[in-house]
PDB file of C-alpha atoms in Angstrom:
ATOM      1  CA  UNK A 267    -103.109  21.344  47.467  1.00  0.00           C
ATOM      2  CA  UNK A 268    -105.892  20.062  49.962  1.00  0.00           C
ATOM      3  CA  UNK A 269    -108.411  22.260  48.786  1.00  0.00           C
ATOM      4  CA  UNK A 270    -108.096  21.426  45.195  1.00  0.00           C
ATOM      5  CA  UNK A 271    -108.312  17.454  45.782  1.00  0.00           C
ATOM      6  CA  UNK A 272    -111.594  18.581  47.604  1.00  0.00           C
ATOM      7  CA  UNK A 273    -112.716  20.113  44.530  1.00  0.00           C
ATOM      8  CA  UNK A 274    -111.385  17.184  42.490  1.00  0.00           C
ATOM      9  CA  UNK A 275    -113.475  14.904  44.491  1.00  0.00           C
ATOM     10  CA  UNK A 276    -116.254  17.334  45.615  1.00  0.00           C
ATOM     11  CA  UNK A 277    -117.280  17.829  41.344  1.00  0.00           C
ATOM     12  CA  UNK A 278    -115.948  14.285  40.233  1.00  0.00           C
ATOM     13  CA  UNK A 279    -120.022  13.012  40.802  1.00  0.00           C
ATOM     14  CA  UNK A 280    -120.982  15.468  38.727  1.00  0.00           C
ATOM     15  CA  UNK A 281    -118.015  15.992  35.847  1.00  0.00           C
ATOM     16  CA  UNK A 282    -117.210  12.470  35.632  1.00  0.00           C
ATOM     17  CA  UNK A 283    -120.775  10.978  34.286  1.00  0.00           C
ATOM     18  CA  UNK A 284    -120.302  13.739  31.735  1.00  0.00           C
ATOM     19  CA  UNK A 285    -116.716  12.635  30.720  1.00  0.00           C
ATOM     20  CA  UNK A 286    -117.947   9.295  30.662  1.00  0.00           C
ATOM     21  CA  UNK A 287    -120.965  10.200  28.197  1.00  0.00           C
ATOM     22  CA  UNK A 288    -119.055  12.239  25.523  1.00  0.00           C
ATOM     23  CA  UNK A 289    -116.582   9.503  25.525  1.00  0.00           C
ATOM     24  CA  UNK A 290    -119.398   6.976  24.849  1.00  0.00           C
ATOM     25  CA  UNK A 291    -120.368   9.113  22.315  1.00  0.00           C
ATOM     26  CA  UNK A 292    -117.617   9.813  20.260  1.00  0.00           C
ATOM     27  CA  UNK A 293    -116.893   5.332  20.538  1.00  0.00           C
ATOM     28  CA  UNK A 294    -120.086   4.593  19.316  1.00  0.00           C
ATOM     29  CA  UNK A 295    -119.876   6.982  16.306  1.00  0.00           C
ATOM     30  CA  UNK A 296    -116.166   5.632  15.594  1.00  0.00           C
ATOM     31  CA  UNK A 297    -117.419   2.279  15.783  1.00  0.00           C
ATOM     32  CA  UNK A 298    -120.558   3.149  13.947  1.00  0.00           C
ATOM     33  CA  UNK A 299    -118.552   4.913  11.002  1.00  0.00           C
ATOM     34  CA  UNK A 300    -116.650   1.297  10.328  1.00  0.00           C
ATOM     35  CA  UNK A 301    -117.215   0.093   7.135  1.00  0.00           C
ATOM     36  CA  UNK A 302    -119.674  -3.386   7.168  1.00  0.00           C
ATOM     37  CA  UNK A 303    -118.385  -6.484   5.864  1.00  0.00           C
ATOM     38  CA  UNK A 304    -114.409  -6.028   7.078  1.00  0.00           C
ATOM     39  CA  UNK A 305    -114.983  -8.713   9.681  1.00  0.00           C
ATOM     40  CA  UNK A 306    -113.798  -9.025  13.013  1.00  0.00           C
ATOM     41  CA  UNK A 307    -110.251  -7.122  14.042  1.00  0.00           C
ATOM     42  CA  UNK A 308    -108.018  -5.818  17.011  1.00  0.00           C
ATOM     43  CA  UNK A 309    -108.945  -2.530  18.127  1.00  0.00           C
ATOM     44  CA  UNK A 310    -106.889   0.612  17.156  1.00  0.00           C
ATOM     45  CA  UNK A 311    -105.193   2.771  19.793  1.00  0.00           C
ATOM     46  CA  UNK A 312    -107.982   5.652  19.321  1.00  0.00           C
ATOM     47  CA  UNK A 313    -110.289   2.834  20.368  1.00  0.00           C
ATOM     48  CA  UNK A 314    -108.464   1.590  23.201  1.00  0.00           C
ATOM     49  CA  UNK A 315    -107.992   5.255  24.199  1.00  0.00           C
ATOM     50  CA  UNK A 316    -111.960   5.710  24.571  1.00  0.00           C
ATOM     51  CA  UNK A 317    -112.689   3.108  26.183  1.00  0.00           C
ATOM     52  CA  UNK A 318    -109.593   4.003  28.931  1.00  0.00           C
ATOM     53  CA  UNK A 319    -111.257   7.192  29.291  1.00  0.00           C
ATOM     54  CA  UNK A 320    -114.743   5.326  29.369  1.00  0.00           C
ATOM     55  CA  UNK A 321    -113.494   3.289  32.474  1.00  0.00           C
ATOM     56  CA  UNK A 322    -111.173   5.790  34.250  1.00  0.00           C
ATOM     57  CA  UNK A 323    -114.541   8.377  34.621  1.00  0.00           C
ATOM     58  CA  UNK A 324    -116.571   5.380  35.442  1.00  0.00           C
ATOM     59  CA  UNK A 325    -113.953   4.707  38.380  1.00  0.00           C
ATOM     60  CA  UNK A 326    -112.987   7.996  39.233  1.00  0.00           C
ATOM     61  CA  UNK A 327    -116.579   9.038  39.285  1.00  0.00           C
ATOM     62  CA  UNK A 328    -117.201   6.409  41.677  1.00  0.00           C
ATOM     63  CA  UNK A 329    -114.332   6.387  44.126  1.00  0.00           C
ATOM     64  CA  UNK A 330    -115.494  10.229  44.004  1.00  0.00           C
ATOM     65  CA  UNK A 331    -119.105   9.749  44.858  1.00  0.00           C
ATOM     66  CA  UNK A 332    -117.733   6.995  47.713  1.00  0.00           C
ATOM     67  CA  UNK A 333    -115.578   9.575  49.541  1.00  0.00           C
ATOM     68  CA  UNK A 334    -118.312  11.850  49.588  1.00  0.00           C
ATOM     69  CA  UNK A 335    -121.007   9.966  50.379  1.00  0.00           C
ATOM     70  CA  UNK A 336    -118.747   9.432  53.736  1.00  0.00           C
ATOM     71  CA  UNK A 337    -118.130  13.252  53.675  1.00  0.00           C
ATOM     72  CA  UNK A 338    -120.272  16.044  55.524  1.00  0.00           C
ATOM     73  CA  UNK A 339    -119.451  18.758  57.236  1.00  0.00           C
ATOM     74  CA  UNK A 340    -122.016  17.484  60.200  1.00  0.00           C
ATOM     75  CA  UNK A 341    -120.351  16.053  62.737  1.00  0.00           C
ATOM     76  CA  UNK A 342    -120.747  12.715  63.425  1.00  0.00           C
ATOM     77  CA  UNK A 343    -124.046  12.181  65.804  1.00  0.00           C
ATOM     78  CA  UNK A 344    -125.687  14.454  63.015  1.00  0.00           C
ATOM     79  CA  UNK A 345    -124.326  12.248  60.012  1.00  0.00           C
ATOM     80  CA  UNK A 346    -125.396   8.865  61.546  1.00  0.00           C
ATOM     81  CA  UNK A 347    -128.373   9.905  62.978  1.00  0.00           C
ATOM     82  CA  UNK A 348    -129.736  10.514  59.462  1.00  0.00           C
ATOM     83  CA  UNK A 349    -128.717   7.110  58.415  1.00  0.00           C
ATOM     84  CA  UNK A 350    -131.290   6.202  60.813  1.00  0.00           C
ATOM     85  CA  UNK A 351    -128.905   5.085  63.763  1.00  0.00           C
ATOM     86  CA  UNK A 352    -129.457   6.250  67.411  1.00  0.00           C
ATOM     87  CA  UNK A 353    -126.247   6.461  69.882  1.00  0.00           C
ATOM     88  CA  UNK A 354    -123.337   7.629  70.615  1.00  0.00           C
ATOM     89  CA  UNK A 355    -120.984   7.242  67.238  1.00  0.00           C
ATOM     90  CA  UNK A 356    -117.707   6.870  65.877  1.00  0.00           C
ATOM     91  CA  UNK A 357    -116.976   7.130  62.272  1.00  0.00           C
ATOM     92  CA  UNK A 358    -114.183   4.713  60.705  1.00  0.00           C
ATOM     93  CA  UNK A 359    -113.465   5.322  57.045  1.00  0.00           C
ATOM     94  CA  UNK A 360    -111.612   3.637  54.537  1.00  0.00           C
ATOM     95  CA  UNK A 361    -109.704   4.963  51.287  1.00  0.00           C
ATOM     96  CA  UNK A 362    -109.909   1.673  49.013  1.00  0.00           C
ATOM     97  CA  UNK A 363    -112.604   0.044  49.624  1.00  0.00           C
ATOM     98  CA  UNK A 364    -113.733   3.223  49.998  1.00  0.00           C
ATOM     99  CA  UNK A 365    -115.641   3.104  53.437  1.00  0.00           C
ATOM    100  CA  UNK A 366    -117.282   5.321  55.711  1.00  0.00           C
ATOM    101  CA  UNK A 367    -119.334   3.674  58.760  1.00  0.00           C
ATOM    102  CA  UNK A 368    -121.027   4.882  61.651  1.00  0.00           C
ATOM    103  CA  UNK A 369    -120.466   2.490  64.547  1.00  0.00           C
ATOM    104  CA  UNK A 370    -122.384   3.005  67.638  1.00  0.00           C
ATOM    105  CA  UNK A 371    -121.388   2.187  71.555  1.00  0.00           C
ATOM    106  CA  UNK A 372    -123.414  -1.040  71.356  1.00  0.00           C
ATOM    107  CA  UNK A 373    -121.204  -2.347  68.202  1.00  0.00           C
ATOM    108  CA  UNK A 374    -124.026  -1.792  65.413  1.00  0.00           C
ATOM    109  CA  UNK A 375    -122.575  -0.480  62.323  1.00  0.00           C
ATOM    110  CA  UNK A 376    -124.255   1.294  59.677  1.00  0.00           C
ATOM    111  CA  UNK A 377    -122.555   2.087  55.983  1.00  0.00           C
ATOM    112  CA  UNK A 378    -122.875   5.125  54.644  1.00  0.00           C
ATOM    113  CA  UNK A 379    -121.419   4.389  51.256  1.00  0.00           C
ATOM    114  CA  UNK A 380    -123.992   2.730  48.588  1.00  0.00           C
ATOM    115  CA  UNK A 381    -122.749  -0.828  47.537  1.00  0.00           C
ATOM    116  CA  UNK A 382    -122.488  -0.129  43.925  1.00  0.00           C
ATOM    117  CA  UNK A 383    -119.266   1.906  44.619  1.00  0.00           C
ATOM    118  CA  UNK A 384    -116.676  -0.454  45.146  1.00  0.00           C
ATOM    119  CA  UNK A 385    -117.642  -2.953  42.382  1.00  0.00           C
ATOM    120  CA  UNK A 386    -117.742  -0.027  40.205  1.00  0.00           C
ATOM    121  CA  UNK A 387    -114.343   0.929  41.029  1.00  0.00           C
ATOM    122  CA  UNK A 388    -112.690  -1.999  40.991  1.00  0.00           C
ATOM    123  CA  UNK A 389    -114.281  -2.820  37.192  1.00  0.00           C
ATOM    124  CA  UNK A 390    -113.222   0.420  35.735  1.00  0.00           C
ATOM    125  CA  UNK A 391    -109.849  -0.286  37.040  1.00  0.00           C
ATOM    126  CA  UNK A 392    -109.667  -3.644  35.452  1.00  0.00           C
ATOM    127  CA  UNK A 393    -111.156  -1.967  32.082  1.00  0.00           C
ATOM    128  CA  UNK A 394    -108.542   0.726  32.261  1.00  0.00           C
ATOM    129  CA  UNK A 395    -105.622  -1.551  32.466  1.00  0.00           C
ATOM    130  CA  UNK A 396    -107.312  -4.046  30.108  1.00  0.00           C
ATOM    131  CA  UNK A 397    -107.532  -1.076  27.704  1.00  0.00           C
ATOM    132  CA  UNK A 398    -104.367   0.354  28.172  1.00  0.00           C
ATOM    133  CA  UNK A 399    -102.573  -3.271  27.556  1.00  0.00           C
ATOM    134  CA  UNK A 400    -104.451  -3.629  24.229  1.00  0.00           C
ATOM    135  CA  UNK A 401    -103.725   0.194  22.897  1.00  0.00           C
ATOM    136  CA  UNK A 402     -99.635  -0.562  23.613  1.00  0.00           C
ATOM    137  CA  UNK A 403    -100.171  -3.773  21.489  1.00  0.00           C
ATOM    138  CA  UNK A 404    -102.018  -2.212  18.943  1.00  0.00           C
ATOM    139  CA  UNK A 405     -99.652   0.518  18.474  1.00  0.00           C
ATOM    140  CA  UNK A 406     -96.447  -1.556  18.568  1.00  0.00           C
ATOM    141  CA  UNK A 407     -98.662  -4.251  16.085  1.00  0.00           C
ATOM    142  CA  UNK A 408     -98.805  -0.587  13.544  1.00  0.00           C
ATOM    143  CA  UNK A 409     -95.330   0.391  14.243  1.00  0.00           C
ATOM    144  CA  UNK A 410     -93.152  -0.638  10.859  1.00  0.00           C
ATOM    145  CA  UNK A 411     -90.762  -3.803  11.448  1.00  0.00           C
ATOM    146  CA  UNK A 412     -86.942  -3.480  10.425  1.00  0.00           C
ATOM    147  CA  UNK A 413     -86.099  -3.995   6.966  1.00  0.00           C
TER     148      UNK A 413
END
């Protein structure tokens, strides 16, 4: 089970960006296929769908880069040391905020995860649920009342 979460995480940088494009795809054709003139109106549960999926790669795809960005099969000295950082080391990590520092003897730490991750994260969360509040509503606004 260990080695497949690797693989989850170790190809979500590269599977997740594609997810994320076909997705974009397929919403801007759906919203490009609406007929002009109908105004303004909630958006259907295909909609809402798409853009879940939109947000979900964007955050999986990040978390995903985070945790590897943290990950290397050096061992420590190596992996700080090419973050520019001379010492002895000690690597702390983080699952969410995803984290991964280097902190030397002295106290200086350095981060080895970029600082577009988290924000990233946290915003395709918030989409997701955003998106998956309004696709319940829209489909319980289609469902047929009692008669």
């Amino acid at each position: 089970m260990a080695k497949l979460a690797f693989l989850i995480l170790a190809f979500g940088p590269i599977l997740a960006p594609c997810v994320f494009v076909i997705a974009a795809v397929v919403l801007v054709l759906r919203v490009h296929q609406r007929l002009p003139g109908r105004g303004w109106h909630l958006p259907g549960v295909a909609t809402c769908a798409l853009v879940a999926v939109l947000a979900g790669a964007a955050a999986f795809g990040a978390y995903a880069w985070g945790v590897m960005s943290g990950f290397y099969v050096l061992d420590p000295d190596q992996m700080c040391a090419a973050q520019g950082v001379r010492g002895d080391h000690i690597v702390t990590r983080e699952t969410l905020p995803v984290s991964a520092r280097c902190v030397t003897s002295d106290g200086v730490e350095s981060e080895l995860v970029p600082g577009w991750v988290n924000p990233l994260i946290y915003l395709g969360l918030t989409l997701l649920m955003f998106a998956l509040v309004m696709g319940v509503l829209a489909a319980l606004r289609r469902r047929p009342g009692p008669r």
